[in-house]
mmCIF file of C-alpha atoms in Angstrom:
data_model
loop_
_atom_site.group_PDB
_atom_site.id
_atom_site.type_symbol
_atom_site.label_atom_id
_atom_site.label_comp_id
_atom_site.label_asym_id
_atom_site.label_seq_id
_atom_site.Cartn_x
_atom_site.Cartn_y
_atom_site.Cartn_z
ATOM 1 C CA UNK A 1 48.012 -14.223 19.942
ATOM 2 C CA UNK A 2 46.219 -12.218 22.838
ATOM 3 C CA UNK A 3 46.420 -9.062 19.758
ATOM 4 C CA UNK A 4 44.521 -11.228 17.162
ATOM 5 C CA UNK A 5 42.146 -12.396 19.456
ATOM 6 C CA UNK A 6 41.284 -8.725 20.900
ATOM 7 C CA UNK A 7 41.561 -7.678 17.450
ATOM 8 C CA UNK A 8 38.556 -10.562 16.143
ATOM 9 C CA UNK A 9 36.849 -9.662 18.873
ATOM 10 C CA UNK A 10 36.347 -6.346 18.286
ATOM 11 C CA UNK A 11 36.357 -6.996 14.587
ATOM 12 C CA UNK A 12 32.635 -8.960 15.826
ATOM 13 C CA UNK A 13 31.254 -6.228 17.937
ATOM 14 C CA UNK A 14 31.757 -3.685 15.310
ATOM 15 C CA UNK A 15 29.467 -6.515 13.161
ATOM 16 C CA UNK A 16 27.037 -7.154 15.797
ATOM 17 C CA UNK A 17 26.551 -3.339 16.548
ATOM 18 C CA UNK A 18 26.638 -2.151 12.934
ATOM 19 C CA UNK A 19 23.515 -5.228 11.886
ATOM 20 C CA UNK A 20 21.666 -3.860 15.002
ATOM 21 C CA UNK A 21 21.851 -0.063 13.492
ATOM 22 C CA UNK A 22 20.632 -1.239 9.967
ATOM 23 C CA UNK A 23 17.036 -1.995 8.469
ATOM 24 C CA UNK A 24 16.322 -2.965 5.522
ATOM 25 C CA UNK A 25 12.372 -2.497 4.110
ATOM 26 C CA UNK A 26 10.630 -3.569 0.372
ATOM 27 C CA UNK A 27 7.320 -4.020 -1.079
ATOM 28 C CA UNK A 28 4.481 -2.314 -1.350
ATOM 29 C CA UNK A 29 4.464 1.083 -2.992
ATOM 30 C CA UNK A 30 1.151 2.368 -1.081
ATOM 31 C CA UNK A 31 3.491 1.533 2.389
ATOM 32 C CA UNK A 32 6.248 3.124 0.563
ATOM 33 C CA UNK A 33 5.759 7.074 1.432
ATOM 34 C CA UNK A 34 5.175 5.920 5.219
ATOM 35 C CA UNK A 35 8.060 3.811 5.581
ATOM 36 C CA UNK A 36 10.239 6.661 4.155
ATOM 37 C CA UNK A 37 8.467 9.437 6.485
ATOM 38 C CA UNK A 38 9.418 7.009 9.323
ATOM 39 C CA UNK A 39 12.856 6.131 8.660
ATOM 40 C CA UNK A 40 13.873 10.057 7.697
ATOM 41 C CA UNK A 41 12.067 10.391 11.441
ATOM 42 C CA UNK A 42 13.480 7.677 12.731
ATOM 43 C CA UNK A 43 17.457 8.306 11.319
ATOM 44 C CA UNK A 44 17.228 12.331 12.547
ATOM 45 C CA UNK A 45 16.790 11.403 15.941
ATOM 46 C CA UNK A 46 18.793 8.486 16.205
ATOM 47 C CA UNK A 47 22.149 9.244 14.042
ATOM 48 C CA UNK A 48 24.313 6.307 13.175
ATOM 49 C CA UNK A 49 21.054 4.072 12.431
ATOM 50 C CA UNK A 50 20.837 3.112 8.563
ATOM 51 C CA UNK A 51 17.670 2.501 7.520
ATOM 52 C CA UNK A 52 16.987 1.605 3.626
ATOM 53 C CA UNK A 53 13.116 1.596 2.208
ATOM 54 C CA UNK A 54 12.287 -0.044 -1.466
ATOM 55 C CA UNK A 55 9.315 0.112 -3.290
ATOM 56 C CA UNK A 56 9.007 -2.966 -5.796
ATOM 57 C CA UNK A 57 5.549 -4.137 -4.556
ATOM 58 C CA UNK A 58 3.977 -5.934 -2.440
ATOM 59 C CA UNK A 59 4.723 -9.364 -4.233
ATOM 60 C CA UNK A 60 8.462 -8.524 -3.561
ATOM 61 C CA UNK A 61 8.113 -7.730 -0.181
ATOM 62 C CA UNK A 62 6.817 -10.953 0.174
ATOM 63 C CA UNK A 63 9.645 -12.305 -1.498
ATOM 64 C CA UNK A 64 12.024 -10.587 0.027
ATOM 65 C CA UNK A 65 10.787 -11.437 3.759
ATOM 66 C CA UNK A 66 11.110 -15.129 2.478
ATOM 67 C CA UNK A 67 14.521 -15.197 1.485
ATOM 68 C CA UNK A 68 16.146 -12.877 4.190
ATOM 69 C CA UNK A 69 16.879 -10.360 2.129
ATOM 70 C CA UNK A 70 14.677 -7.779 3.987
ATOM 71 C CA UNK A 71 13.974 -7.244 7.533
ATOM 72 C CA UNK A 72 10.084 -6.018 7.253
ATOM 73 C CA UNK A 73 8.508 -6.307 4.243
ATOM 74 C CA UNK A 74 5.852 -3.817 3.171
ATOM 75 C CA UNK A 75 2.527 -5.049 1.890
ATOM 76 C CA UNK A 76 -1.029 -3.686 1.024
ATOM 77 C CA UNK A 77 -2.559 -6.359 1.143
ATOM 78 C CA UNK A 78 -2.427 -10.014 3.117
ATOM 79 C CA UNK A 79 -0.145 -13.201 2.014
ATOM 80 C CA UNK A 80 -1.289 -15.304 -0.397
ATOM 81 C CA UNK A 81 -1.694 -18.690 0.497
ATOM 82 C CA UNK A 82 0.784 -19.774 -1.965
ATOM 83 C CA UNK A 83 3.504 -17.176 -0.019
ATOM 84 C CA UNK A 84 2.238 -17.945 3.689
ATOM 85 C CA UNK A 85 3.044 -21.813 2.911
ATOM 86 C CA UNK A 86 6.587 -21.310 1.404
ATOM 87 C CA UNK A 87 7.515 -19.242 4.263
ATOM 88 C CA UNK A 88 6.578 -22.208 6.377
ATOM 89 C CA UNK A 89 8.318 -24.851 4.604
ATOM 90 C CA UNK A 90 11.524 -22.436 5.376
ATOM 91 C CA UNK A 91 10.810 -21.738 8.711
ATOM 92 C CA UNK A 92 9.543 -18.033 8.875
ATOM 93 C CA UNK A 93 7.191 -17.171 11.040
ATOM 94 C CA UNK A 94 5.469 -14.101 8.783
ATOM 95 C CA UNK A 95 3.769 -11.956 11.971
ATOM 96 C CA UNK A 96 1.422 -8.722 10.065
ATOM 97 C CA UNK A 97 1.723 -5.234 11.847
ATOM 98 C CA UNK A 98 -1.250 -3.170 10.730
ATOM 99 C CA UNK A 99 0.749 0.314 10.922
ATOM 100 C CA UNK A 100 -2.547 2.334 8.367
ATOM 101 C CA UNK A 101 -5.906 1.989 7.385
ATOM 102 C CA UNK A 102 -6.497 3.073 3.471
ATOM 103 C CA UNK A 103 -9.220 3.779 0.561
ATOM 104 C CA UNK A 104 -8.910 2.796 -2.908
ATOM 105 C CA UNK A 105 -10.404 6.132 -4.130
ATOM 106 C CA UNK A 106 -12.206 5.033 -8.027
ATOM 107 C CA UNK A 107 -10.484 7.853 -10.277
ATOM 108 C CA UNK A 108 -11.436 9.972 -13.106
ATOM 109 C CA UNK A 109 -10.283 13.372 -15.086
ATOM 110 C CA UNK A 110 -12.120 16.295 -13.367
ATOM 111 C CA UNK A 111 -14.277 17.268 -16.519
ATOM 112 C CA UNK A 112 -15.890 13.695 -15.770
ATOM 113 C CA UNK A 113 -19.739 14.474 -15.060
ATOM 114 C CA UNK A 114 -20.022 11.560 -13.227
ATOM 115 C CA UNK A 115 -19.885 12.103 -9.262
ATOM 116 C CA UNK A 116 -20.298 8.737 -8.339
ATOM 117 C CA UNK A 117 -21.033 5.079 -9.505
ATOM 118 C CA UNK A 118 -22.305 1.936 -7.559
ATOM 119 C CA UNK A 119 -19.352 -1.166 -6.857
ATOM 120 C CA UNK A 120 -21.683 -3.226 -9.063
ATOM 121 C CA UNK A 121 -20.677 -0.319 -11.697
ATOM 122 C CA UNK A 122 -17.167 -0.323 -11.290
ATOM 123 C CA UNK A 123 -17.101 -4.451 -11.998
ATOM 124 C CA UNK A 124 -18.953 -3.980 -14.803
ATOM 125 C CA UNK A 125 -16.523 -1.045 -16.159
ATOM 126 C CA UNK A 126 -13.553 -3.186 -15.467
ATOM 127 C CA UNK A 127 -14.962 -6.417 -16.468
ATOM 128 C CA UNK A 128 -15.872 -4.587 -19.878
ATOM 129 C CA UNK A 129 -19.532 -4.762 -19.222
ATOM 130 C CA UNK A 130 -20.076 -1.314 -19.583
ATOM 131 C CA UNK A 131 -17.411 0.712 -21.937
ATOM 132 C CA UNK A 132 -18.687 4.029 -22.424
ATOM 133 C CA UNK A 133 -19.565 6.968 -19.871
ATOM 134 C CA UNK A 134 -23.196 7.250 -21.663
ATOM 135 C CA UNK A 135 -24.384 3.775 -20.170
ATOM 136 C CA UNK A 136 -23.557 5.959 -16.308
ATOM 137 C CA UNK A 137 -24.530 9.058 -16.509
ATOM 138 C CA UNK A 138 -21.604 10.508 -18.012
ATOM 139 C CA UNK A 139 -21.111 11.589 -21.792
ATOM 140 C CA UNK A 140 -20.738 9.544 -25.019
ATOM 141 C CA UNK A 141 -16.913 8.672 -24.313
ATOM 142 C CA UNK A 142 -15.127 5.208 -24.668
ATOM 143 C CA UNK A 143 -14.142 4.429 -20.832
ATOM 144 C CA UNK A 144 -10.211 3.620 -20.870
ATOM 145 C CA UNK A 145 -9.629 1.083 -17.873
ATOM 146 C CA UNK A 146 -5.958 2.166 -15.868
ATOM 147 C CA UNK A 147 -4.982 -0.915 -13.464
ATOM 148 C CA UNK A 148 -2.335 -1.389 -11.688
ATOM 149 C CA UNK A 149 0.427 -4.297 -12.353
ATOM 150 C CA UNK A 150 -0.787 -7.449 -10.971
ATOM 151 C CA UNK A 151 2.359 -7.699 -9.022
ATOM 152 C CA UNK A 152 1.044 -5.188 -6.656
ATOM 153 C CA UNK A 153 -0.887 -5.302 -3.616
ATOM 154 C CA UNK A 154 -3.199 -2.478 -4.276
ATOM 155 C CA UNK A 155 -4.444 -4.439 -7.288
ATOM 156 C CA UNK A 156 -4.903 -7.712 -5.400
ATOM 157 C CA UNK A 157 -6.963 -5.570 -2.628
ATOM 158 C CA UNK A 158 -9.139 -4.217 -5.714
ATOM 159 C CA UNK A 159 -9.609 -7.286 -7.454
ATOM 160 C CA UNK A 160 -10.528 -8.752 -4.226
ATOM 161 C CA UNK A 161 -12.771 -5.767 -3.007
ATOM 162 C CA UNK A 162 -14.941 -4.963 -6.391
ATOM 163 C CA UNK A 163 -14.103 -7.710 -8.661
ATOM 164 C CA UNK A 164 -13.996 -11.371 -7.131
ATOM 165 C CA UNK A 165 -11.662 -14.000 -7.459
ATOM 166 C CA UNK A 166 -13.475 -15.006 -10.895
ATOM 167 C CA UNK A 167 -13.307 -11.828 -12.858
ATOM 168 C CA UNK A 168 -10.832 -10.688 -15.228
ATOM 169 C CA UNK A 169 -10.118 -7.335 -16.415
ATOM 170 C CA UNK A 170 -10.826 -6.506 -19.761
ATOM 171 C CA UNK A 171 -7.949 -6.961 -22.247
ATOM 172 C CA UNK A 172 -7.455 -3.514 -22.807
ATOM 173 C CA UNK A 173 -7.021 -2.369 -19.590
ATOM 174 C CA UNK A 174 -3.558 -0.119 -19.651
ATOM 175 C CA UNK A 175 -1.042 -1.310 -16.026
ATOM 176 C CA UNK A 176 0.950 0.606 -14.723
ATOM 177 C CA UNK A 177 3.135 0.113 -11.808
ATOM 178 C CA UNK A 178 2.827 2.521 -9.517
ATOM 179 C CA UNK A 179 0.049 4.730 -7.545
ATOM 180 C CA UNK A 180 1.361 7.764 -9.017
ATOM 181 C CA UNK A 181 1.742 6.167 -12.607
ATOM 182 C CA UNK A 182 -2.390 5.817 -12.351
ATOM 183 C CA UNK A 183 -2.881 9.113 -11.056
ATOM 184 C CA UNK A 184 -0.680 10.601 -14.171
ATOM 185 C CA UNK A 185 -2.466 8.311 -16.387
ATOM 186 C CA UNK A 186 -6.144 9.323 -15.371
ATOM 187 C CA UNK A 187 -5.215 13.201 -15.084
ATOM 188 C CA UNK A 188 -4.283 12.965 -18.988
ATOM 189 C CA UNK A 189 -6.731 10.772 -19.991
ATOM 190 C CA UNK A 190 -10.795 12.587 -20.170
ATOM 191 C CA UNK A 191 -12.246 8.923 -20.394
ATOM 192 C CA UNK A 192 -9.931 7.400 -18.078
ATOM 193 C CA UNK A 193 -11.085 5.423 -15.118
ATOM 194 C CA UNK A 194 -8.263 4.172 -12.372
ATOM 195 C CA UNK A 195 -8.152 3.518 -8.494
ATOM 196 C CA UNK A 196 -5.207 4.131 -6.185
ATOM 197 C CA UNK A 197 -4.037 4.170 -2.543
ATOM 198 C CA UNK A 198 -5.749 7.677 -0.523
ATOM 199 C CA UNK A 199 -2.806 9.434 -0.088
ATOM 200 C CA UNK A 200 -1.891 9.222 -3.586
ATOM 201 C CA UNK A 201 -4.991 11.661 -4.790
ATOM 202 C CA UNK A 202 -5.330 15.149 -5.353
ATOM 203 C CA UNK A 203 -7.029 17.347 -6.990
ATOM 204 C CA UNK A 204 -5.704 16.709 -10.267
ATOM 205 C CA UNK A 205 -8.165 13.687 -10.616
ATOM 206 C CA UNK A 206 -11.771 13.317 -9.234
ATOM 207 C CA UNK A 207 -12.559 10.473 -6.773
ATOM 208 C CA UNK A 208 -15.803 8.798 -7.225
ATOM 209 C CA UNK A 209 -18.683 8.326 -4.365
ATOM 210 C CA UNK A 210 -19.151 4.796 -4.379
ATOM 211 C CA UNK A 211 -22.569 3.408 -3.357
ATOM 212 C CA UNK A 212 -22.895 7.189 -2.427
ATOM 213 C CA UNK A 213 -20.348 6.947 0.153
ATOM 214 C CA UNK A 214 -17.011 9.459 -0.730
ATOM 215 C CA UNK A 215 -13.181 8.008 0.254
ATOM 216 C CA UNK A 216 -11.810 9.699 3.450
ATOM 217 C CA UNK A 217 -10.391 9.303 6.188
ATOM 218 C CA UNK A 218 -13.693 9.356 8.461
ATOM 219 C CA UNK A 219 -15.772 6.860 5.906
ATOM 220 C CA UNK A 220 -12.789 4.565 6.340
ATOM 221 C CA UNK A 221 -12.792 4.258 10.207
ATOM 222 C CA UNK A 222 -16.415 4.105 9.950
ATOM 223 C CA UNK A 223 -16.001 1.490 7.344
ATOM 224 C CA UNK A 224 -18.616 2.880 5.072
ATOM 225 C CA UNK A 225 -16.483 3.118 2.278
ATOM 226 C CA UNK A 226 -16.560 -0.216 0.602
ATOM 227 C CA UNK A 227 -13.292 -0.318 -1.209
ATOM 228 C CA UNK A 228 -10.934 -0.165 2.087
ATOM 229 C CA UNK A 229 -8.008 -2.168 3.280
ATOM 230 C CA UNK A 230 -5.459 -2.000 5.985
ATOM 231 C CA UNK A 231 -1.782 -1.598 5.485
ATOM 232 C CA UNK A 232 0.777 -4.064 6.668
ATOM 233 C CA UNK A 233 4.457 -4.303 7.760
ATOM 234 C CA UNK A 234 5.533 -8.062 7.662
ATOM 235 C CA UNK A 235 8.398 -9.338 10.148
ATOM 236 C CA UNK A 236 9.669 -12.553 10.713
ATOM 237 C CA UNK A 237 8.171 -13.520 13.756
ATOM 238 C CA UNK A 238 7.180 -10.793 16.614
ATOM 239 C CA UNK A 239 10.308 -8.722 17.165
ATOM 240 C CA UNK A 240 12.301 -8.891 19.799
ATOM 241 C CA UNK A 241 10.894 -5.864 22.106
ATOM 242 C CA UNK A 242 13.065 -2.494 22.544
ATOM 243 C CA UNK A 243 14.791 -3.982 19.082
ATOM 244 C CA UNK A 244 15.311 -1.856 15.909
ATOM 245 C CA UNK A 245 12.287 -3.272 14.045
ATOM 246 C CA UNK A 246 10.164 -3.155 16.860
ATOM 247 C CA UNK A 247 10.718 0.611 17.646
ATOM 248 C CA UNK A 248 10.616 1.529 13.898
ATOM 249 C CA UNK A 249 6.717 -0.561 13.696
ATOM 250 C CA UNK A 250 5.641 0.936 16.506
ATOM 251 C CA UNK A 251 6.049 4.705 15.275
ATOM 252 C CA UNK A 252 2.618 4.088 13.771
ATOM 253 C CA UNK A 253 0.945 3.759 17.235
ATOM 254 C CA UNK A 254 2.776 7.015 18.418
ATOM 255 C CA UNK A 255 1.404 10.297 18.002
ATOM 256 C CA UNK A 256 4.266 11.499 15.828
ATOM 257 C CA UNK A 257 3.990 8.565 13.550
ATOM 258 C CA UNK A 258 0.310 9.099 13.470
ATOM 259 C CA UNK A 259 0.486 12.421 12.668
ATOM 260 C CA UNK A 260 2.787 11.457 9.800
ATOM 261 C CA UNK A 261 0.570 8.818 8.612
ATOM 262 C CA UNK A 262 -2.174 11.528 8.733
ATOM 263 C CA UNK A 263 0.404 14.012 6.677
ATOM 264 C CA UNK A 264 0.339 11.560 3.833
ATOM 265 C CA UNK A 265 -2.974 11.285 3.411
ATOM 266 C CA UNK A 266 -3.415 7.653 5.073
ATOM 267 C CA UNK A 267 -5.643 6.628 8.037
ATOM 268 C CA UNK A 268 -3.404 6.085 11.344
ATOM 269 C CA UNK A 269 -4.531 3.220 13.797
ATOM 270 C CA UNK A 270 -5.066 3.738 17.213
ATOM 271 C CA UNK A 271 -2.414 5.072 19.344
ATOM 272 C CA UNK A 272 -1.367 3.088 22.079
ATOM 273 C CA UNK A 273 -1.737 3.854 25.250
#
């Protein structure tokens, strides 16, 4: 008997030890590239700790915070009111980490003439308003709206940002559901028009001043850039301190993890002292 019961014991330390080395992250696919720099950071100098990132959008990170199946879940935007209030029927206790600051850059193929349009602008070219580049400067070419999936955070943040809760974007508006996906799309496309996270553009696409203000990293922290947002990692309630989840969240107030954030082509937040 005294062999079985060492034997179950052990058999429950193993568990205990091997749930504290794990993490599991999904959502958002702007938080995506950071929570992968972080846990290939994090699992180099700490071997033995698993750490598992997703990327099915901020909707499903959401999600998956609510039903246990993640530990932090990644979003670009805040809960809906609709998500914060299941999550308190069932007893979590969602607590936002702000680990980045970001721009929705407004995107378009580099042999665009137009350098820059006003927010009102933008609306009006997603609302349908305005569908050709003649009516802003540009030349006589249909404007094809790229959006992203409504699923994602990065949309809600632009609907939110430029649109308003009442618009709706025009029925031909192409989704797609990634960053990248909008990037490729615009890149291909001479009359395309998109938006996606900062780190996500290059110079493959041209971003747009907007109210004569260009996306980067210094008109973001002096919030002068209109179309900005901060990035979140979701836990259920404040983790526990010197745990897993709570060293992994706090990378982003390090100055490794800000100098990652920085790498990617996001806006780090303020290291801590």
């Amino acid at each position: 008997m005294k062999v079985s019961l060492v034997t179950v014991g052990l058999v429950a330390a193993c568990a205990v030890a091997s749930a504290q080395d794990k993490l599991v992250l999904d959502g958002s696919t702007t938080v995506g590239p950071i929570a992968k720099a972080f846990a290939e950071y994090y699992m180099r100098q700490n071997p033995g700790v698993n750490i598992t990132v997703s990327e099915s959008g901020s909707g499903n990170g959401a999600k998956g915070l609510l039903n246990g199946t993640c530990d932090i879940g990644n979003l670009s935007r805040h809960l809906k009111d609709a998500e914060a209030k299941a999550m308190e029927e069932k007893g979590i206790k969602p607590v936002a980490h702000v680990v980045a600051f970001d721009a929705l850059p407004v995107i378009v193929h580099p042999s665009n003439r137009v350098k820059g349009l006003t927010l009102e602008q933008v609306r009006d070219i997603y609302t349908g308003k305005v569908t050709n580049w003649k009516d802003v400067g540009g030349s006589d070419l249909p404007i094809v709206v790229i959006s992203r999936d409504t699923n994602s955070g990065t949309y809600e943040s632009f609907r939110e940002l430029v649109l308003g809760k009442d618009d709706k974007i025009i029925g031909s508006a192409e989704y797609t559901g990634s960053n990248g996906g909008v990037r490729q799309r615009v890149q291909m496309t001479r009359g395309a028009i998109g938006y996606a996270g900062l780190g996500f553009v290059d110079r493959s696409v041209k971003a747009l001043e907007i109210n004569g203000v260009a996306p980067c990293a210094q008109s973001v922290m002096a919030k002068t850039y209109p179309i900005s947002r901060e990035l979140f990692m979701f836990t259920n309630g404040e983790p526990a301190a010197g745990s897993l989840t709570a060293k992994f969240i706090g990378l982003s107030q390090t100055e490794k993890g800000r100098e990652i954030i920085e790498e990617i082509g996001f806006v780090p937040v303020a290291e801590k002292k």
